[in-house]
Tab-separated table of C-alpha atoms in Angstrom:
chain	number	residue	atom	x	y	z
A	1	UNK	CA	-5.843	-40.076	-44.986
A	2	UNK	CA	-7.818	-38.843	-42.194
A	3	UNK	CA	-7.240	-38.583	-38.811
A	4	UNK	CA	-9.472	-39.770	-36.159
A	5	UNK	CA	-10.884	-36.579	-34.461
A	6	UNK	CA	-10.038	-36.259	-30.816
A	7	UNK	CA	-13.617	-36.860	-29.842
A	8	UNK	CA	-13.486	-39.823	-30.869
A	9	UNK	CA	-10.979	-40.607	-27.992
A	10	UNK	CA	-12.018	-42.956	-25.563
A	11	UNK	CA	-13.868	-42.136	-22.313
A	12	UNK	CA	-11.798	-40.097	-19.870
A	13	UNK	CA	-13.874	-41.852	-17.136
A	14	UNK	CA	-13.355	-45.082	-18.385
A	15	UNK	CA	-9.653	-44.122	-19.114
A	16	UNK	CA	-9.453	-43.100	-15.557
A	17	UNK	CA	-10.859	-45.993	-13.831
A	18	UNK	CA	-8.809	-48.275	-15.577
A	19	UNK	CA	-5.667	-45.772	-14.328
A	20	UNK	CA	-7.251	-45.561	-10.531
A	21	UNK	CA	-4.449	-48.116	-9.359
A	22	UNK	CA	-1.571	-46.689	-11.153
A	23	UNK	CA	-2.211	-43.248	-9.823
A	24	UNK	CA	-3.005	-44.425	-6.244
A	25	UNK	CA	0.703	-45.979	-6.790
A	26	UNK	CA	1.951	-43.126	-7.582
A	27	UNK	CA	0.851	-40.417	-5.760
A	28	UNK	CA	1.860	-42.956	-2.544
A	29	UNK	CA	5.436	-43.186	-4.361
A	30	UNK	CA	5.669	-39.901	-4.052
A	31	UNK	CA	4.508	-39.169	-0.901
A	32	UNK	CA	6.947	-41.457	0.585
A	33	UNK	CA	9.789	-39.017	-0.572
A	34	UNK	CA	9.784	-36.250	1.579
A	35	UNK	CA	9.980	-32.778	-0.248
A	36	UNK	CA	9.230	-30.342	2.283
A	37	UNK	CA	10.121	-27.207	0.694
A	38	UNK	CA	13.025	-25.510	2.149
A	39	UNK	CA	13.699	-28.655	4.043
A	40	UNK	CA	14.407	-31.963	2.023
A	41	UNK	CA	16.590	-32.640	-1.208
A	42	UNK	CA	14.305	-32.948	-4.480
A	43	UNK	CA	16.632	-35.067	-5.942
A	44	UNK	CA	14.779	-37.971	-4.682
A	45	UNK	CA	11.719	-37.149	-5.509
A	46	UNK	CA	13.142	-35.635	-8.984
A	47	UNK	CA	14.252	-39.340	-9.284
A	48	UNK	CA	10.738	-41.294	-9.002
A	49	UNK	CA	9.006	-38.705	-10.454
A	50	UNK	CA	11.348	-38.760	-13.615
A	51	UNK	CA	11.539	-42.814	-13.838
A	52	UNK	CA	7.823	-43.125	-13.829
A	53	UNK	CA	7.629	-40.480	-16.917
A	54	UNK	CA	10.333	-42.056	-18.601
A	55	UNK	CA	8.887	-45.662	-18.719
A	56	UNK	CA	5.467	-43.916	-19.836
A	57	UNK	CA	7.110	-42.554	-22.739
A	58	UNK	CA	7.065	-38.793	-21.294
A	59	UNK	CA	10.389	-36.982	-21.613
A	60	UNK	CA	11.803	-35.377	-17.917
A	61	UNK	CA	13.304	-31.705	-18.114
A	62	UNK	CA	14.575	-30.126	-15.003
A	63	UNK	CA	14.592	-26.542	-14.234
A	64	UNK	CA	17.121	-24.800	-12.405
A	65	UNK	CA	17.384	-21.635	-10.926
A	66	UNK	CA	20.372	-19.461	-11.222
A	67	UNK	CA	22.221	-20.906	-8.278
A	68	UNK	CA	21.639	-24.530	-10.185
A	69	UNK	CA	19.099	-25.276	-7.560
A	70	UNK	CA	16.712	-27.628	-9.166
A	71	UNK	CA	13.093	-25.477	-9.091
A	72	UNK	CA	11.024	-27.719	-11.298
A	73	UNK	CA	10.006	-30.911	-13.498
A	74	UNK	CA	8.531	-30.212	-16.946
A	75	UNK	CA	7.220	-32.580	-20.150
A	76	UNK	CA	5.941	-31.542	-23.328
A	77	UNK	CA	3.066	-33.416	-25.644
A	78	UNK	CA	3.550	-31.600	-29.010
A	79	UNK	CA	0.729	-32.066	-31.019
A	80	UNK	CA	1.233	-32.121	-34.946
A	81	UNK	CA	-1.298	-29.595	-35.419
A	82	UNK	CA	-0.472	-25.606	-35.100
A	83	UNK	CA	-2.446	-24.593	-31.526
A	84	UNK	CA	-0.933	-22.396	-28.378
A	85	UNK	CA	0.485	-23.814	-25.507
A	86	UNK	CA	-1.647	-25.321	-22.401
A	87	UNK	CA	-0.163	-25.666	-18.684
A	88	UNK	CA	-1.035	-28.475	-15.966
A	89	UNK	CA	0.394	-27.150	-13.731
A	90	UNK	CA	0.940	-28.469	-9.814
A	91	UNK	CA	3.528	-28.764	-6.668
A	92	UNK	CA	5.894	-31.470	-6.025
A	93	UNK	CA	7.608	-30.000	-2.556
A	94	UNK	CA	5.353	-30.162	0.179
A	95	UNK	CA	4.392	-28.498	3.510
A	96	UNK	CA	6.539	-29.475	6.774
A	97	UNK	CA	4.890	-31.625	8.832
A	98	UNK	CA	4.354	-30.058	12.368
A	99	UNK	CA	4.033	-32.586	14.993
A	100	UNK	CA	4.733	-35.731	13.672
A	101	UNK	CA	3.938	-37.717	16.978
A	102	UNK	CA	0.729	-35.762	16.146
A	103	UNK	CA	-0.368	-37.879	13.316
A	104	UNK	CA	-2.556	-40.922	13.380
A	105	UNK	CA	-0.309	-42.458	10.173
A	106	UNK	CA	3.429	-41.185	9.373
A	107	UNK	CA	3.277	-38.078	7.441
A	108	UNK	CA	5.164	-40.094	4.375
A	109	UNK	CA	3.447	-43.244	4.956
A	110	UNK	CA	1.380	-42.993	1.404
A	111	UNK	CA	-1.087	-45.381	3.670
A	112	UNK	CA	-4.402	-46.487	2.233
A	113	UNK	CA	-7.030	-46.685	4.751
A	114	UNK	CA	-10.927	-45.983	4.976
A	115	UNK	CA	-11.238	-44.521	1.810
A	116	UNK	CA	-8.408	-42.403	2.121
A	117	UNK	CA	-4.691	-41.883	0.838
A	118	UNK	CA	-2.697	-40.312	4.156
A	119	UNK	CA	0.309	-38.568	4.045
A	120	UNK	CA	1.612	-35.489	3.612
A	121	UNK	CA	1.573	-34.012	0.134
A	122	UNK	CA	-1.167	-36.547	-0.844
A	123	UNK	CA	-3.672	-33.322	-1.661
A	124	UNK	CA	-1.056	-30.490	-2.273
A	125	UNK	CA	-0.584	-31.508	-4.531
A	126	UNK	CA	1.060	-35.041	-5.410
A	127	UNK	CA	-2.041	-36.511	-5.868
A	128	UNK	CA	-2.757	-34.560	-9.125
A	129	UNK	CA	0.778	-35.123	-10.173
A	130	UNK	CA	0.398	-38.281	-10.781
A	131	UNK	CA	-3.542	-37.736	-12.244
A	132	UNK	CA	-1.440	-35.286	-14.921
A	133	UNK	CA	0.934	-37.364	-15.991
A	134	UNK	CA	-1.470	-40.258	-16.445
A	135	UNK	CA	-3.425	-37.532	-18.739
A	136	UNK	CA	-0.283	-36.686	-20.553
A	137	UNK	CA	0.664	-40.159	-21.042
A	138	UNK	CA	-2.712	-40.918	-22.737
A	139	UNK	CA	-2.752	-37.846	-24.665
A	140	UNK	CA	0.688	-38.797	-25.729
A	141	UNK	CA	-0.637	-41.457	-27.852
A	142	UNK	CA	-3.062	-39.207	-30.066
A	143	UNK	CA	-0.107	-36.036	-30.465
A	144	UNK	CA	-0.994	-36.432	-34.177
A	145	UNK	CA	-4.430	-34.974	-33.392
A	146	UNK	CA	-3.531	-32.116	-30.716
A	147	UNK	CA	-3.774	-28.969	-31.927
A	148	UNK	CA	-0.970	-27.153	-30.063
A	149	UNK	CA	1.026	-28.436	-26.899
A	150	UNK	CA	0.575	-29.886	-23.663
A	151	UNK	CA	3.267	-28.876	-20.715
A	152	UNK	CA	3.417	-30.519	-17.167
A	153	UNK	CA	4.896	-28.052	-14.692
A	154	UNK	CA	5.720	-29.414	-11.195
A	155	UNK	CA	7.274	-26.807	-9.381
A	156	UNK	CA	9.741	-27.406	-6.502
A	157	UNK	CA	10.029	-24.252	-4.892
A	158	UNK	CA	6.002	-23.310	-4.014
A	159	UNK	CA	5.550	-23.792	-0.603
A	160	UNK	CA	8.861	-21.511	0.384
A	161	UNK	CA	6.496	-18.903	-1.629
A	162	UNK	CA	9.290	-18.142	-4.014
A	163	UNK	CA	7.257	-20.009	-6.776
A	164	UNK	CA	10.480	-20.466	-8.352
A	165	UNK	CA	9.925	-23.037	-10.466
A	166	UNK	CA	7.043	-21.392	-12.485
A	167	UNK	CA	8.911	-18.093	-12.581
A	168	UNK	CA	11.764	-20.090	-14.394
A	169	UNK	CA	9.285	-21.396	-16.910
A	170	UNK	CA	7.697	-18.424	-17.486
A	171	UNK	CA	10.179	-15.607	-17.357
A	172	UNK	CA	12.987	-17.729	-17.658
A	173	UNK	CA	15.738	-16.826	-20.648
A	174	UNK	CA	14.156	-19.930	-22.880
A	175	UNK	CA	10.156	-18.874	-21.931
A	176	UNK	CA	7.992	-19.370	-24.551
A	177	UNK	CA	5.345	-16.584	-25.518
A	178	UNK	CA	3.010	-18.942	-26.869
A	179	UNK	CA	0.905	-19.560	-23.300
A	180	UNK	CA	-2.478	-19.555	-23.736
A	181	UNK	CA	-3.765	-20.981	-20.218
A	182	UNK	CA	-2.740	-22.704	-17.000
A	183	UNK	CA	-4.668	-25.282	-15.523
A	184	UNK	CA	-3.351	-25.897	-11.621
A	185	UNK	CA	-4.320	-28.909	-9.869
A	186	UNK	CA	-4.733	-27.816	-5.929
A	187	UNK	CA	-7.574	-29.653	-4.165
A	188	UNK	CA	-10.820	-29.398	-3.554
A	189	UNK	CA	-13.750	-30.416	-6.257
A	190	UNK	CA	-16.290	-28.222	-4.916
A	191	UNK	CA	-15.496	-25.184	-6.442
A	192	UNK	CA	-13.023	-24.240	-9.663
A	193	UNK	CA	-10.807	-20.864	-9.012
A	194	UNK	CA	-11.053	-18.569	-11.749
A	195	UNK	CA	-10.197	-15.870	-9.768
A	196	UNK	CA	-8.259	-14.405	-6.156
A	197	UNK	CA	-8.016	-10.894	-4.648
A	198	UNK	CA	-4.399	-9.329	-5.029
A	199	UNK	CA	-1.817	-8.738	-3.075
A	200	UNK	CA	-0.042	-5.759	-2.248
A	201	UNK	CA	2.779	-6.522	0.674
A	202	UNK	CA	4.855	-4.430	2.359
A	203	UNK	CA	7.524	-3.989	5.176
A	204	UNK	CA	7.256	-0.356	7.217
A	205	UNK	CA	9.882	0.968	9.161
A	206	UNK	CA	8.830	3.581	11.883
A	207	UNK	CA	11.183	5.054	13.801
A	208	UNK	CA	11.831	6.570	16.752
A	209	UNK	CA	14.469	8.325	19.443
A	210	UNK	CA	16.351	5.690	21.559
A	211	UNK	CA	17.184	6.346	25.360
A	212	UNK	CA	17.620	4.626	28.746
A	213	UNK	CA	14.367	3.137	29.384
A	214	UNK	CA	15.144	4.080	33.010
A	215	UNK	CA	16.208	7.660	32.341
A	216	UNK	CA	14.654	10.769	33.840
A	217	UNK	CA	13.429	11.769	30.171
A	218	UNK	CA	11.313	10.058	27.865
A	219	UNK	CA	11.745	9.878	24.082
A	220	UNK	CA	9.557	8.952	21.162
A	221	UNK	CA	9.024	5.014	21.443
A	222	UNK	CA	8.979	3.649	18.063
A	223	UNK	CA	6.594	0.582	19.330
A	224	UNK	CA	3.920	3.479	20.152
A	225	UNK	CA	4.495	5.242	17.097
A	226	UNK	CA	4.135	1.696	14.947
A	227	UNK	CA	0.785	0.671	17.700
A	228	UNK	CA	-0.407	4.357	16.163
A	229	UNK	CA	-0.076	3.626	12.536
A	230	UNK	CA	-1.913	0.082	13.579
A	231	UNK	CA	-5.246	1.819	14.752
A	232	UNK	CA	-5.165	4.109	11.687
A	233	UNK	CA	-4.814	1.188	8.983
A	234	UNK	CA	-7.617	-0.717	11.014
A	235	UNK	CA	-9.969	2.257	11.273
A	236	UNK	CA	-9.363	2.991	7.395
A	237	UNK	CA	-12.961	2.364	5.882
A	238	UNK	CA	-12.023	0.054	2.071
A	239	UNK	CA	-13.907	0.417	-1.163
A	240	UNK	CA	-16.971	-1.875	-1.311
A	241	UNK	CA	-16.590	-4.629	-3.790
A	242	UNK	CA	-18.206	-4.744	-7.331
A	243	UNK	CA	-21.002	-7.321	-7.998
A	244	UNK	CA	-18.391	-8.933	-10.416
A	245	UNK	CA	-15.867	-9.568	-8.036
A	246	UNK	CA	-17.708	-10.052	-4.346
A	247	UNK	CA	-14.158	-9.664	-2.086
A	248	UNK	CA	-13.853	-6.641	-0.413
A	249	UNK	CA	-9.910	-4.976	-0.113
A	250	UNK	CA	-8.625	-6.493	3.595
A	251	UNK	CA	-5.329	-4.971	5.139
A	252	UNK	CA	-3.770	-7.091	7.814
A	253	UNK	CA	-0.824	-6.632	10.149
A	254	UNK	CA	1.150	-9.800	10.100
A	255	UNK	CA	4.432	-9.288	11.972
A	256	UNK	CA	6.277	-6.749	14.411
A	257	UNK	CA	9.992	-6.139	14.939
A	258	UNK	CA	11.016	-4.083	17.425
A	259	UNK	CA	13.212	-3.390	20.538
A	260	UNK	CA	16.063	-5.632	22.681
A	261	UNK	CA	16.336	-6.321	26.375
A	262	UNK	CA	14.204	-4.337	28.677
A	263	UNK	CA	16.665	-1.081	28.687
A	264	UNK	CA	16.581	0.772	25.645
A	265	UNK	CA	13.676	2.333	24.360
A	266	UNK	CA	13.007	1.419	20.484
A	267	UNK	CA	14.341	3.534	18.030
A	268	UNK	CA	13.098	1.278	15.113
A	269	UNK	CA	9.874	-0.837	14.721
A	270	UNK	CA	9.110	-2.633	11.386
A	271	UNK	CA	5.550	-4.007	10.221
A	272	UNK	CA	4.828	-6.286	7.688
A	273	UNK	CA	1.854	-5.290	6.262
A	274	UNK	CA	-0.196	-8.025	4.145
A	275	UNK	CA	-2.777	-5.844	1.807
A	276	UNK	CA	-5.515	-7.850	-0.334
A	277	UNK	CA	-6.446	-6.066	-3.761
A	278	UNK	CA	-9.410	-5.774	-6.059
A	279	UNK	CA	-10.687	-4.554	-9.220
A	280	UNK	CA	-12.454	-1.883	-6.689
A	281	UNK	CA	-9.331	-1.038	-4.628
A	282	UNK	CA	-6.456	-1.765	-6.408
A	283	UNK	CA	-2.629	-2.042	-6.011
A	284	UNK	CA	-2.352	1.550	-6.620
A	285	UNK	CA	-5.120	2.197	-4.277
A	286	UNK	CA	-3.201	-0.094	-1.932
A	287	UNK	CA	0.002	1.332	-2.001
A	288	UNK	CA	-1.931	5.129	-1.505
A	289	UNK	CA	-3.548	3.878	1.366
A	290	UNK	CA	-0.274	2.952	3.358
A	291	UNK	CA	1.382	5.927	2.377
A	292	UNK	CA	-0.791	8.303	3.668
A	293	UNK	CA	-1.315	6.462	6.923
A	294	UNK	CA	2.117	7.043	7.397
A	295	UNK	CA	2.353	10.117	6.265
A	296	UNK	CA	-0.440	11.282	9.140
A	297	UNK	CA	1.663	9.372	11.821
A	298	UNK	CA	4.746	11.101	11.210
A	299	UNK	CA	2.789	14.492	11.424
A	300	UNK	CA	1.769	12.991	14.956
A	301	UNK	CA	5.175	12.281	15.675
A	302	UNK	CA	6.868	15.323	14.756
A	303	UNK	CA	10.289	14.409	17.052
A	304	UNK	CA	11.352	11.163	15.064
A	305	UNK	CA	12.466	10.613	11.017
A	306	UNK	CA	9.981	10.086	8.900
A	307	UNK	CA	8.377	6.015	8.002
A	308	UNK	CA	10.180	4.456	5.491
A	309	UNK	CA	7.961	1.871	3.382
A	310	UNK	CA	9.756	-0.877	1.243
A	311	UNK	CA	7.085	-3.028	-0.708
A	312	UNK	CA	7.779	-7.041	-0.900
A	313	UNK	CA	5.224	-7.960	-3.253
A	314	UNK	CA	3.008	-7.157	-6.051
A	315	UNK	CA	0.187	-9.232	-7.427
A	316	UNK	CA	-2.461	-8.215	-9.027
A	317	UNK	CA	-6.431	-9.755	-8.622
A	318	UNK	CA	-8.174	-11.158	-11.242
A	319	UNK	CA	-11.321	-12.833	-12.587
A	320	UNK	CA	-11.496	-14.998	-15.618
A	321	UNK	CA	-14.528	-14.080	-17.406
A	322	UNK	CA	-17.596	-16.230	-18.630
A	323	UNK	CA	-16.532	-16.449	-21.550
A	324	UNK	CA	-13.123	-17.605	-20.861
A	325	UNK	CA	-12.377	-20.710	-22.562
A	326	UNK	CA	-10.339	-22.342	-19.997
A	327	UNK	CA	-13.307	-21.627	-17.408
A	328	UNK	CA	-15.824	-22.776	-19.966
A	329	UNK	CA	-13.755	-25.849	-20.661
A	330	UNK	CA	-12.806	-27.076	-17.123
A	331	UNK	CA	-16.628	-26.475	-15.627
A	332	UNK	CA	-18.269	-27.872	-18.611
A	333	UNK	CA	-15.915	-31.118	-18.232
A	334	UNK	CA	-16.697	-31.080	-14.390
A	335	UNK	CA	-20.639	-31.044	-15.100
A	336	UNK	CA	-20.477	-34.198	-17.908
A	337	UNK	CA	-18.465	-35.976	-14.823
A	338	UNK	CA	-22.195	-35.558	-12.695
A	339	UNK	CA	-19.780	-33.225	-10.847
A	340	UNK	CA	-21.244	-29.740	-9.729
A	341	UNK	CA	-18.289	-27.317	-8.705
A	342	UNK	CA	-18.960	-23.686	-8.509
A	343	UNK	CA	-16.920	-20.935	-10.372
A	344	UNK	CA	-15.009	-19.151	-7.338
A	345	UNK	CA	-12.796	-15.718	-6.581
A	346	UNK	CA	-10.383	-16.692	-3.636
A	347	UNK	CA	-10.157	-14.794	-0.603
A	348	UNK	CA	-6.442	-15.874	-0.605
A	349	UNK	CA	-4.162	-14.449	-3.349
A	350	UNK	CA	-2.320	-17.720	-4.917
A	351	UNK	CA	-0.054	-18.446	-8.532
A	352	UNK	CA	-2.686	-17.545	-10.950
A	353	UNK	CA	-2.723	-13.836	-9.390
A	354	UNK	CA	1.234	-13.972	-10.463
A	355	UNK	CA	0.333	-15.385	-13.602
A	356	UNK	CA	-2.738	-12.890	-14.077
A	357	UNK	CA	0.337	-10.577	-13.669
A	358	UNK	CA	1.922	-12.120	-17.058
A	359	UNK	CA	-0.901	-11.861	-18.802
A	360	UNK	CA	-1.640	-15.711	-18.549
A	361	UNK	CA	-5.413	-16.460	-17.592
A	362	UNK	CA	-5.130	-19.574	-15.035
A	363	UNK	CA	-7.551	-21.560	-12.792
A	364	UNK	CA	-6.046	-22.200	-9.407
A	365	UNK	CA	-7.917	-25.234	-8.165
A	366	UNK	CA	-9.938	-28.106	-8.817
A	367	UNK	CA	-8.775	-31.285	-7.537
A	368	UNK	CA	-9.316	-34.110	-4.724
A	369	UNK	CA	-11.662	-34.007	-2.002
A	370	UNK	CA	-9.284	-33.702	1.355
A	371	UNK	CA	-9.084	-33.444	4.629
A	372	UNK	CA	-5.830	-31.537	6.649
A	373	UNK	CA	-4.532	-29.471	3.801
A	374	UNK	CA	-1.288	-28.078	5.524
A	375	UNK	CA	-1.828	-29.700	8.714
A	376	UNK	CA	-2.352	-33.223	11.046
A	377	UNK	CA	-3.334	-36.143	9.120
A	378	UNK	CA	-3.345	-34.723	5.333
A	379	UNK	CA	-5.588	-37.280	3.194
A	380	UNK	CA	-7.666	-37.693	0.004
A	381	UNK	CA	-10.417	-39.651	-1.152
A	382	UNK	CA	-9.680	-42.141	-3.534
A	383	UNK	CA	-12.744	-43.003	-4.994
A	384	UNK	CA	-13.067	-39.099	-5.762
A	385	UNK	CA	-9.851	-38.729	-8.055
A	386	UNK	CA	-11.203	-41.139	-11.740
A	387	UNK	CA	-13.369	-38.097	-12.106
A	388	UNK	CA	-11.146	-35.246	-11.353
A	389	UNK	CA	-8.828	-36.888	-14.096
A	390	UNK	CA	-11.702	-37.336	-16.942
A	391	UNK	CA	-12.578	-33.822	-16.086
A	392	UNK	CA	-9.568	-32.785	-16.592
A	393	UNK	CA	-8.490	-34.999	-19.486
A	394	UNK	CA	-12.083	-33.965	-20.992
A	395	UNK	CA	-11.281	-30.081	-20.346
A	396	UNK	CA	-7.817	-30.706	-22.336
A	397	UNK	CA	-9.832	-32.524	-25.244
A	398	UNK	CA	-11.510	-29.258	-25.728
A	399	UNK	CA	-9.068	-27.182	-25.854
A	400	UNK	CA	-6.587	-29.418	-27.890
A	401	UNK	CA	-9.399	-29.974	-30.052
A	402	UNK	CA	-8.937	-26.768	-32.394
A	403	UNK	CA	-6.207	-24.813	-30.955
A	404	UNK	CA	-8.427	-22.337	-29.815
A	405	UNK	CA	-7.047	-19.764	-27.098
């Protein structure tokens, strides 16, 4: 007997329409949990998320990390056929709210007004929970055609910037090696990110000889030394970017620690130092860079012991090529939606530069037009989201289609 072929599915549009209610519902469900990350329990959110799934016929899995701190939701669609492993992938904690007396609507109202679904969480990224699960609830029905496997991965633990929920999915003691691209549902439909510049992060300890501020004598401040090292990392001239990858290198100071009271001079002042990587000045590049800006400021400061620099974070940047089929897949879906979102590298370093890192190819956004990402009055569109889902559902149908990676 022969199976229906997946194109013969019906229309992701029309799918989506008819599901436009249903995921307004439950994107406001959500919403009105709070999950700000590092703030709320996820238990309650855990709880609607996992009851709508359920009664759709998709099976819950929690992840936790190894202090049995829940870090994730996951599902599986296994299709019948022999195919790798696909990802949607998107957040369920949220940003904190700031000023709530701030906002026009109650960051968890889940209000619909004008248009627009309010409330914190509503673009990053709750609203394309729910659009995923309605896509893996449809696909659901038709596993007997997928090549391969469908995962939804709602991670808990992205906004602290631990990212602990996909590191426990996929480095985890029970990851599986079959991954053969990540989809992740952050906002925005006027561009889809196939690539971001790296990051290379760093803390750097300069030191310097404590005294009596008051004293007769001065010593070596360490707050001078560190405003030293400062100048020379922003007079340090970067590689200019490739025509393939159009971000230049960027190194920014982002904190100092130093000094207590008014009456002892500093004997220890610590930057973080945020680096951005490319293919033209890379993490080794990065790392050289720092080094021997340091290594000229201790020369300058020949009195004090020498810098001491502890790195925090490596990712790496990365493009997904043309050719890529998860690029082709998800622009190609876009355009058949009469939607017209441009391929993009990211200034800002996000989780497909940590899964770029794996080995995993990834695109790290494509989702609902918003407004306040992060900030006052966070909102989507609503009459924007039926074709984010068909363009996603449609980019799955490829790629489910043959098992192709």
């Amino acid at each position: 007997m022969n199976r229906p072929a997946l194109s013969d599915a019906p229309d992701p549009l029309a799918l989506a329409k008819e599901d436009h209610d249903t995921v307004l519902d439950l994107t406001q469900d959500l919403v009105r949990v709070p999950s700000r990350a590092g703030i709320d329990p996820y238990e309650p959110v855990i709880a609607a998320l996992s009851t709508w799934m359920r009664d759709r016929g998709l099976a819950p899995h929690v992840l936790h990390d190894a202090t049995g701190t829940p870090v994730a939701v996951t599902a599986e669609v296994a299709g019948a056929l022999p195919g790798p492993r696909w990802v949607l992938d998107a957040c369920l904690d949220t940003a904190p709210y700031g000023d709530e007396a701030a906002w026009t609507h109650p960051p968890t109202s889940g209000l619909l007004e004008g248009g627009w679904l309010w409330g914190r969480g509503s673009s990053d990224s709750k609203a394309a929970v729910a659009t995923f699960c309605h896509i893996a609830a449809h696909l659901r029905r038709r596993a007997d055609q997928l090549h391969g496997t469908l995962v939804l991965l709602f991670d808990l633990d992205e906004h602290t910037g631990g990212f602990g929920g996909a590191k426990r999915y996929f480095q985890g003691p029970d990851a599986p090696a079959d991954v053969a691209g990540v989809m992740i549902g952050y906002p925005g439909d006027d561009h889809v990110v196939i690539g971001g510049r790296g990051v290379h992060r760093a803390q750097v300890h300069l030191h310097g000889v404590s005294s009596h501020s008051g004293g007769r004598k001065s010593t070596s401040n360490a707050i001078d030394k560190a405003a030293d090292l400062i100048r020379e990392l922003n007079a340090t001239e970067l590689p200019q970017p490739h025509s393939d990858f159009p971000l230049p290198g960027k190194v920014t100071v982002t904190a100092i620690t130093a000094g207590q009271g008014f009456s002892v001079t500093p004997d220890l002042c610590t930057l973080n130092v945020d680096i951005r990587t490319t293919p033209a000045f890379d993490d080794s590049a990065a790392g050289e860079l720092l080094a021997a800006a340091a290594e000229r400021t201790d020369r300058a400061w020949p009195t004090t012991p020498p810098t001491r620099i502890d790195v925090h974070t490596r990712w790496p940047p990365y493009a997904l090529l043309e050719n890529s089929p998860l690029r082709a897949a998800l622009l190609t879906a876009a355009h058949r939606q009469g939607l017209r979102p441009k391929p993009k590298i990211a200034g800002p370093s996000n989780i497909g530069n940590y899964l770029a890192g794996l080995g995993i190819p990834a695109t790290a956004g494509f989702g609902a037009e918003y407004i306040g990402l992060h900030a006052t009055d966070e909102r989507i569109r609503t009459d924007a989201l039926p074709a984010v889902q068909a363009t996603y559902h449609s980019a799955l149908l490829t790629l489910l289609t043959n098992g192709a990676a």
